[in-house]
Coordinates of C-alpha atoms in Angstrom, one line a residue:
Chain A
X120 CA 0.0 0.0 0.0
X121 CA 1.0 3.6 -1.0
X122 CA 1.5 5.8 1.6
X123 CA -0.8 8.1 2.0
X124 CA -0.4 11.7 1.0
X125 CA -0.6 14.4 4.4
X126 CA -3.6 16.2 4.2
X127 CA -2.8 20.1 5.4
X128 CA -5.1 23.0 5.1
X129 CA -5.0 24.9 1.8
X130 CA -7.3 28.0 1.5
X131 CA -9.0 26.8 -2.0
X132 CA -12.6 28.1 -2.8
X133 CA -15.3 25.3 -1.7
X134 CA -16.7 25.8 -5.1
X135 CA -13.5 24.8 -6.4
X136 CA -12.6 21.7 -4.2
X137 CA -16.3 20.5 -4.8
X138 CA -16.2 20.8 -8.8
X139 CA -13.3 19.3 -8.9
X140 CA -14.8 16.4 -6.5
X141 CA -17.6 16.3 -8.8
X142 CA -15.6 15.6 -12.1
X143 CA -13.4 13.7 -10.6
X144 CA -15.8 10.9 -9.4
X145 CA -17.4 11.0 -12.6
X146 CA -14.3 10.2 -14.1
X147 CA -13.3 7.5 -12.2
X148 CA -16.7 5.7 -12.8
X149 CA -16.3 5.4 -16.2
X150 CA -12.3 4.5 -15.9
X151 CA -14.0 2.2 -13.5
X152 CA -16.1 0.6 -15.7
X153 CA -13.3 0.7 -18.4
X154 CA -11.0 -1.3 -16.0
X155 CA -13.0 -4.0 -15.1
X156 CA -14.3 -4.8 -18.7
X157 CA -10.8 -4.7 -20.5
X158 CA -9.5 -6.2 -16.6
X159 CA -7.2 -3.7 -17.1
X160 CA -4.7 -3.2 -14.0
X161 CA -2.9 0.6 -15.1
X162 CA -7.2 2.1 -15.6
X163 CA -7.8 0.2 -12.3
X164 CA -4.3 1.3 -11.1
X165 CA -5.0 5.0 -11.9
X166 CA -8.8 4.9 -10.4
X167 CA -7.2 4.3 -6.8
X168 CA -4.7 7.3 -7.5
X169 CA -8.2 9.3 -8.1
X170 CA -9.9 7.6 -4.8
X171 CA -6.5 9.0 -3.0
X172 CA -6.7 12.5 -4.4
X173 CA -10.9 12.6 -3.5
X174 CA -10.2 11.3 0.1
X175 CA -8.2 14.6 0.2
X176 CA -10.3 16.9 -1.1
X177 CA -12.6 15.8 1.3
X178 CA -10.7 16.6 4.5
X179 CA -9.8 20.1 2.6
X180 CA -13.2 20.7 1.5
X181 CA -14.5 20.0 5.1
X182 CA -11.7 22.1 6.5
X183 CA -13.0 25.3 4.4
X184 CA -16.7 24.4 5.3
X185 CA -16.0 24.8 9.0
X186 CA -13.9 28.1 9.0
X187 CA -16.3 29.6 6.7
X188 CA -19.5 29.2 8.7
X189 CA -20.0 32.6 10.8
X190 CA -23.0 32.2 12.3
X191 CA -26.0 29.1 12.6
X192 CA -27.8 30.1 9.3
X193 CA -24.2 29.8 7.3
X194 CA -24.2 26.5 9.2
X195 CA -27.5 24.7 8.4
X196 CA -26.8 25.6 4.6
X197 CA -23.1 24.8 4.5
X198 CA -24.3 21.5 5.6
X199 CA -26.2 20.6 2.7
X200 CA -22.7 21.5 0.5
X201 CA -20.9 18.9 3.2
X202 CA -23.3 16.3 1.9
X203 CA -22.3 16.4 -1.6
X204 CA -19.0 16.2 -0.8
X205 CA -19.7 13.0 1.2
X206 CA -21.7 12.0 -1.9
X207 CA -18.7 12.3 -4.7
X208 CA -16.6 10.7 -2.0
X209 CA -19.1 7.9 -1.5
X210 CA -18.9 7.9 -5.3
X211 CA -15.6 7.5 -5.6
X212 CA -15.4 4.1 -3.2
X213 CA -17.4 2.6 -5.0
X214 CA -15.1 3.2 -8.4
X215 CA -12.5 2.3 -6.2
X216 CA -14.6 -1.1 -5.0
X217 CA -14.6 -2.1 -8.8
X218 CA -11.2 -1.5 -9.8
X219 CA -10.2 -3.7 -6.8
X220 CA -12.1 -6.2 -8.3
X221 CA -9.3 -6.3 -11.3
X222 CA -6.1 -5.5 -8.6
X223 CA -7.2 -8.7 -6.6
X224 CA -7.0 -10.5 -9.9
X225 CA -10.7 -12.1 -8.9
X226 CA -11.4 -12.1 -13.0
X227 CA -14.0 -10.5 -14.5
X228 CA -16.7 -12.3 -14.9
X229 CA -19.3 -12.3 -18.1
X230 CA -22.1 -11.3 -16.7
X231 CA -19.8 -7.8 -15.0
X232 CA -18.4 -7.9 -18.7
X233 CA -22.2 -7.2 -19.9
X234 CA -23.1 -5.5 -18.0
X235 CA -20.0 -2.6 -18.4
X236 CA -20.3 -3.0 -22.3
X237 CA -24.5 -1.7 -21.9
X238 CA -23.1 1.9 -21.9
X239 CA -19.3 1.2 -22.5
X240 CA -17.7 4.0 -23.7
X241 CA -14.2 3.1 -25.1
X242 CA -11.5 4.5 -22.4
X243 CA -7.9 4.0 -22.9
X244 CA -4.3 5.0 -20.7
X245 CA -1.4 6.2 -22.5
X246 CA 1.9 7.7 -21.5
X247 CA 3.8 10.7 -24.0
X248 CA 7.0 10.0 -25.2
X249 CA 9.7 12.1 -24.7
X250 CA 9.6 12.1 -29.1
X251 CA 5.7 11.8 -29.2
X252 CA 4.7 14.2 -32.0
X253 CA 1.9 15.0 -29.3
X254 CA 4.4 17.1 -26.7
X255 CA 4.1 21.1 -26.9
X256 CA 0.8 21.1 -28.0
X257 CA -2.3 21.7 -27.1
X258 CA -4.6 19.8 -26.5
X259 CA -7.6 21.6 -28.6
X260 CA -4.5 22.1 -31.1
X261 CA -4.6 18.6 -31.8
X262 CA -8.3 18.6 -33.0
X263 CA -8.1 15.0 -31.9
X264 CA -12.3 14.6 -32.2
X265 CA -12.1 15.5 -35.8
X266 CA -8.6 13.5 -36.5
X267 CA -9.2 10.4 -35.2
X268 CA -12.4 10.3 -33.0
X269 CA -11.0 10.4 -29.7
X270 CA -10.8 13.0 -27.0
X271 CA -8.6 13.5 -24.0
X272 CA -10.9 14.0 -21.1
X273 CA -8.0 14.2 -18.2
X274 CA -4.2 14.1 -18.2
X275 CA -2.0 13.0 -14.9
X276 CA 0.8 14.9 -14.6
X277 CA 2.9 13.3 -12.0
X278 CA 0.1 13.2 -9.2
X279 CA -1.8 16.2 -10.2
X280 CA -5.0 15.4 -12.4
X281 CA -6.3 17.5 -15.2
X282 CA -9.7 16.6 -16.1
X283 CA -11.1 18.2 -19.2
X284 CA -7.6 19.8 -20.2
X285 CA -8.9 21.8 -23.5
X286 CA -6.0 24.2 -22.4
X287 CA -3.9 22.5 -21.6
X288 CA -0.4 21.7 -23.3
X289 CA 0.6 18.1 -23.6
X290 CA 3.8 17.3 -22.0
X291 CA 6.4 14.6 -21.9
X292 CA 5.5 11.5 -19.1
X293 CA 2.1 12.7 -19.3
X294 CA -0.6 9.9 -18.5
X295 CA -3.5 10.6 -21.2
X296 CA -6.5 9.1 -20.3
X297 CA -8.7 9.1 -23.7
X298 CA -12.4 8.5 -24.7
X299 CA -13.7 7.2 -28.1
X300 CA -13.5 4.1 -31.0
X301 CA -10.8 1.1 -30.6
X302 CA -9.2 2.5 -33.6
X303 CA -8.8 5.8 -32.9
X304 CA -7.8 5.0 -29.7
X305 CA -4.9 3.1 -31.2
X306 CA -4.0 5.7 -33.7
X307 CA -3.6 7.9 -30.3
X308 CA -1.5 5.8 -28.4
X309 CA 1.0 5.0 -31.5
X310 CA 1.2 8.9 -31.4
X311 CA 2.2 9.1 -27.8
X312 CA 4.5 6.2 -27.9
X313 CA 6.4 8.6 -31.1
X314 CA 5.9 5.8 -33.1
X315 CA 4.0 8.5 -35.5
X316 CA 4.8 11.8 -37.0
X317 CA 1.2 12.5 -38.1
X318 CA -2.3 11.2 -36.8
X319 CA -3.7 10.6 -40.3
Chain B
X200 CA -41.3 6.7 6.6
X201 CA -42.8 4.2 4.8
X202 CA -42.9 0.8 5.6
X203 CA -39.8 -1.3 4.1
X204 CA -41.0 -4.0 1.2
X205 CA -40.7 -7.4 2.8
X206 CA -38.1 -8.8 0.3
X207 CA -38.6 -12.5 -0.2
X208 CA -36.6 -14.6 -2.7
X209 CA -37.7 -14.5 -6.4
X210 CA -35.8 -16.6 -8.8
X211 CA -34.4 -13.8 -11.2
X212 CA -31.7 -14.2 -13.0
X213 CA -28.6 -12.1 -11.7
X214 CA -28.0 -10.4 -15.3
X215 CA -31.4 -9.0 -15.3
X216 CA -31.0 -7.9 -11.8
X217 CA -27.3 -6.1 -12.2
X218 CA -28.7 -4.5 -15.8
X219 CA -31.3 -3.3 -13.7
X220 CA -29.7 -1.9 -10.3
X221 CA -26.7 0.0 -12.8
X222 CA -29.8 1.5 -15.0
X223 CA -31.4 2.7 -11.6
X224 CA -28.8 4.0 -9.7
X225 CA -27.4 6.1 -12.7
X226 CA -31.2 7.7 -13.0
X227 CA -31.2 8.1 -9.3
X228 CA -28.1 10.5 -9.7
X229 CA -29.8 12.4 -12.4
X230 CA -32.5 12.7 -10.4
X231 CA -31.4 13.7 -7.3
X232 CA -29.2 16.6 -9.2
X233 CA -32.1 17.7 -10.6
X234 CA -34.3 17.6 -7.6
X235 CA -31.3 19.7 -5.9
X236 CA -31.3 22.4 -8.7
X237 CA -34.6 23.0 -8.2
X238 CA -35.1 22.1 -5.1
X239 CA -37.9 19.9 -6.4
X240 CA -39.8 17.6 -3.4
X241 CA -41.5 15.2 -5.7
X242 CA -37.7 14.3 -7.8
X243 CA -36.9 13.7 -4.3
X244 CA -39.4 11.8 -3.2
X245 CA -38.4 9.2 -6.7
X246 CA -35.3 9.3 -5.3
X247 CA -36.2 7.4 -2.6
X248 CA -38.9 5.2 -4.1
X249 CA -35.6 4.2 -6.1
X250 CA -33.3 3.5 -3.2
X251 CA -35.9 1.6 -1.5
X252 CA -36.1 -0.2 -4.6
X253 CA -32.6 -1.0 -4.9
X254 CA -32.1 -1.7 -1.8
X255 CA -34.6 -4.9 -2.3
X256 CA -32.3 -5.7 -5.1
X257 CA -29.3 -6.1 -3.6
X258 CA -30.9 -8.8 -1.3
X259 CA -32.3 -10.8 -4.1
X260 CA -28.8 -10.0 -5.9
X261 CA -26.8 -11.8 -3.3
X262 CA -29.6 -14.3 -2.8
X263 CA -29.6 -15.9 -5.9
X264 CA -25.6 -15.3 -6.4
X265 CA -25.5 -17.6 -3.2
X266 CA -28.1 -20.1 -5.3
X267 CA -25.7 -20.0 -8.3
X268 CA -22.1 -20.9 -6.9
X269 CA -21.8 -24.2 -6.7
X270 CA -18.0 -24.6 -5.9
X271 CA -15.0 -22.7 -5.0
X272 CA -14.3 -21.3 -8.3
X273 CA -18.0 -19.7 -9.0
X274 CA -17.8 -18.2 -5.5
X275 CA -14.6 -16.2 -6.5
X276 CA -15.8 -15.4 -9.6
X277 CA -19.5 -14.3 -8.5
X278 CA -17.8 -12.1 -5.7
X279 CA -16.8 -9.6 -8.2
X280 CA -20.6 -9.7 -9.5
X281 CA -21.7 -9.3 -5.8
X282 CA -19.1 -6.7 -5.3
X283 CA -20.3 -4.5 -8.9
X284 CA -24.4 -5.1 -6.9
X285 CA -22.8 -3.2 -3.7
X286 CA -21.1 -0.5 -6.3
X287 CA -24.6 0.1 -7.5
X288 CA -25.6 0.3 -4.1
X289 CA -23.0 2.8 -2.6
X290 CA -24.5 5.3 -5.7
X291 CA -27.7 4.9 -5.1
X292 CA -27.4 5.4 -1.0
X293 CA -25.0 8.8 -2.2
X294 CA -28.4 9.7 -4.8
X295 CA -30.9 9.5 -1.7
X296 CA -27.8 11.3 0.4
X297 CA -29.1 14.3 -2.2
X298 CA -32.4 14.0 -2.1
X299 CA -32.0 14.2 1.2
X300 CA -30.8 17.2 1.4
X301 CA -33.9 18.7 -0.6
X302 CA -36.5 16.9 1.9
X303 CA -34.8 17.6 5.2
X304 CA -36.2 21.3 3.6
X305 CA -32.0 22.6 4.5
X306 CA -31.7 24.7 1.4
X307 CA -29.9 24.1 -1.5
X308 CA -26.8 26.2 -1.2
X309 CA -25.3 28.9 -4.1
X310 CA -22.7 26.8 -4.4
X311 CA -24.3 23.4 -4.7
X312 CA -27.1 24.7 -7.3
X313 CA -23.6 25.9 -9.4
X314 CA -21.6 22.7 -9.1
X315 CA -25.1 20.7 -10.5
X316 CA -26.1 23.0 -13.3
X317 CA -22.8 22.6 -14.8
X318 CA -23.6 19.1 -16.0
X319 CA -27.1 20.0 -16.1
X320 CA -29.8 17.8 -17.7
X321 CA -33.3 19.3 -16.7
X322 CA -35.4 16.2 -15.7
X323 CA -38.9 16.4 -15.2
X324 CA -41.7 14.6 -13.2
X325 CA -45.2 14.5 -14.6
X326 CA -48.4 12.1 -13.6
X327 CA -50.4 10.8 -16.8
X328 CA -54.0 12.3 -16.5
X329 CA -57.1 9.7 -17.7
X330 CA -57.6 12.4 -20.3
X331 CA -54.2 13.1 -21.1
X332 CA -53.2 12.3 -25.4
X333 CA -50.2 10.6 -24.6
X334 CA -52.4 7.7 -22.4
X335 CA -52.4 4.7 -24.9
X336 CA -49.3 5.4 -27.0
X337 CA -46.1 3.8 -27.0
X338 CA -43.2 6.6 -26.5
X339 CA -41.5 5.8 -29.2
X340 CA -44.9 6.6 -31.7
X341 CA -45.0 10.0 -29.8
X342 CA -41.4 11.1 -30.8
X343 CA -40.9 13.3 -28.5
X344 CA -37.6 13.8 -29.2
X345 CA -38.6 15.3 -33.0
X346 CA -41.7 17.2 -31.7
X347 CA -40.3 18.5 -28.5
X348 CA -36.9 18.0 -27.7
X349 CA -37.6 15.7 -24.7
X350 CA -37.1 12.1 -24.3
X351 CA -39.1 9.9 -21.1
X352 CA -36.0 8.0 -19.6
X353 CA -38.4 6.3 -17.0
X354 CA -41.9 5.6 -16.4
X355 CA -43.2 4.4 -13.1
X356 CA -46.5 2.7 -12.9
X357 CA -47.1 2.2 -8.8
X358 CA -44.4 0.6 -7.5
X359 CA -42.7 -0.4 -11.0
X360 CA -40.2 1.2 -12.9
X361 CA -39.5 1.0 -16.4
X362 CA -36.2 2.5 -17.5
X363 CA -35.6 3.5 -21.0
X364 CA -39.2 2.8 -21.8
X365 CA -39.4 3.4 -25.8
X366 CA -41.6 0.3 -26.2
X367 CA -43.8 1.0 -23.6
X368 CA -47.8 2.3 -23.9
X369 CA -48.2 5.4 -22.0
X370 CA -51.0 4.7 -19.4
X371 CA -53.2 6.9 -16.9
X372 CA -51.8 7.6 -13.4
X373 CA -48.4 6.3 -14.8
X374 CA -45.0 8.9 -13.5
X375 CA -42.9 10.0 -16.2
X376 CA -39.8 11.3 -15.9
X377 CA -38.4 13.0 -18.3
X378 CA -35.1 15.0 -19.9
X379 CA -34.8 17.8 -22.5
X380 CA -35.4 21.5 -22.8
X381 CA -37.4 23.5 -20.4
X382 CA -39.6 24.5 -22.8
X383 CA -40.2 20.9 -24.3
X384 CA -40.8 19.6 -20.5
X385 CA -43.4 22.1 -20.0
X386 CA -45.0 20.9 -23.3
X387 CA -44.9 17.5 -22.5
X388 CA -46.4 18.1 -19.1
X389 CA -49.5 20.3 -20.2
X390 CA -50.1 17.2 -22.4
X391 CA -50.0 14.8 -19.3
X392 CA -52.3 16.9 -18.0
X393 CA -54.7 16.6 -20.3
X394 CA -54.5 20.5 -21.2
X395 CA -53.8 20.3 -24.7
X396 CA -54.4 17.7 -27.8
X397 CA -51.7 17.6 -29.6
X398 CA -47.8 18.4 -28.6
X399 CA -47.4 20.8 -31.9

């Protein structure tokens, strides 16, 4: 087990903290899902990075909460934003819970399998290459929707997560984590692994 | 509070079941966002019609998963199938968590209206009057969808719920939930009414 990361207070907006819970436990259902269909270890591997980072944002997002109630009306409706950062948290467990299922090595079983593929959407895990044609650009540069049908919906950059990283430049040891077909999902990752100097 | 369902054993099989408690649980979170937004009682109330519902699941889940492994080698792999059941579970409790918020009549705060609306999907809750035009048609022959801009992702008819109910006949007294534009819902719920005859 990883030991885990000290939680100290940070002075980040509760709006922040809590969109960012929000997106992230969306994210790691459907890496989630992704895992345990393809029993993929790295997806599962990066879902419990993800359950980490939540579990932090809770104690940070409770932390704010508490010095920024003033008075017992602040209070009572403060608490109802606690709850739904208990609720993304409780979201994220239960990611976590299915990714286990593939770091215990139980096997996936068909009816699981089936059950994922209902509303599978195609995920996939890829790291840049120091050559990848993909490093120093940006993301909405790449026009990777219209390319090749894919689209990067977060990066991991060391531990920090980027989820929906439009912005964002694409850098060397970047983890990719993209949506979208098999094929152009491919196409992607022989791009990040510089095996490619164009994506057509 | 309602009386719990007595759950007693019902031979159905665990794929149905699964398909089932995933479909619910991922309405339930739709539901409960939009009961937040709008701080809407009735969502709410679904919300927990739901959880109750899935709660009686999860006991015939593990129930017949217990029926079905017949050495040590089904028991490992039907754990992970009991384990994706609990999964379901975990987002369903976080779902009523929500709707919780809305009955327990705390407020819904700034913030928390913010963080939903940015995914927001306005969802709807209408009751079918005896009267009503859409009583007696299937939901895909109304094409909401072309006349509206709406869709009915659930239907439920007493204690039943249909999830993505395109074949279904419309019926009096039957709840529909549904998604789309504001403008469409209000449409579609002036013809549940009985208000108007046609949906043009």
């Amino acid at each position: 087990m990883k030991p885990v990361e000290k939680t100290e207070y940070q002075p980040i907006p509760v709006r922040q903290t809590l969109i960012e819970m929000k997106d992230i436990s969306e994210l790691m259902i459907d890496l989630a899902y992704s895992a345990a269909l393809f029993n993929n270890r790295e997806l599962a591997e990066e879902v419990m990075a993800l359950e980490r980072r939540v579990d932090n944002l809770v104690y940070i997002l409770n932390m704010n909460l508490m010095l920024a109630a003033r008075d017992k009306e602040d209070a009572e409706s403060l608490a109802g934003v606690a709850k739904v950062g208990a609720m993304t948290n409780s979201i994220s467990d239960a990611a976590a819970d299915i990714a286990g299922i593939v770091l215990h090595g139980i096997g996936i079983h068909p009816i699981v399998r089936e059950v994922f593929q209902r509303t599978e959407e195609h995920l996939a895990r890829m790291v840049v290459a120091e050559n990848s044609m993909l490093a120093g650009k940006a993301v909405s540069e790449l026009d990777l929707a219209a390319e090749v049908g894919v689209d990067i919906i977060a990066i991991r950059r060391g531990i920090h997560w980027l989820i929906d990283p439009q912005k964002e430049m694409v850098m060397p040891e970047d983890v990719l984590v993209a949506r979208g077909t098999a094929s152009g999902l491919e196409k992607l990752a022989e791009a990040a692994r510089g095996e490619v100097e164009t994506l057509d």
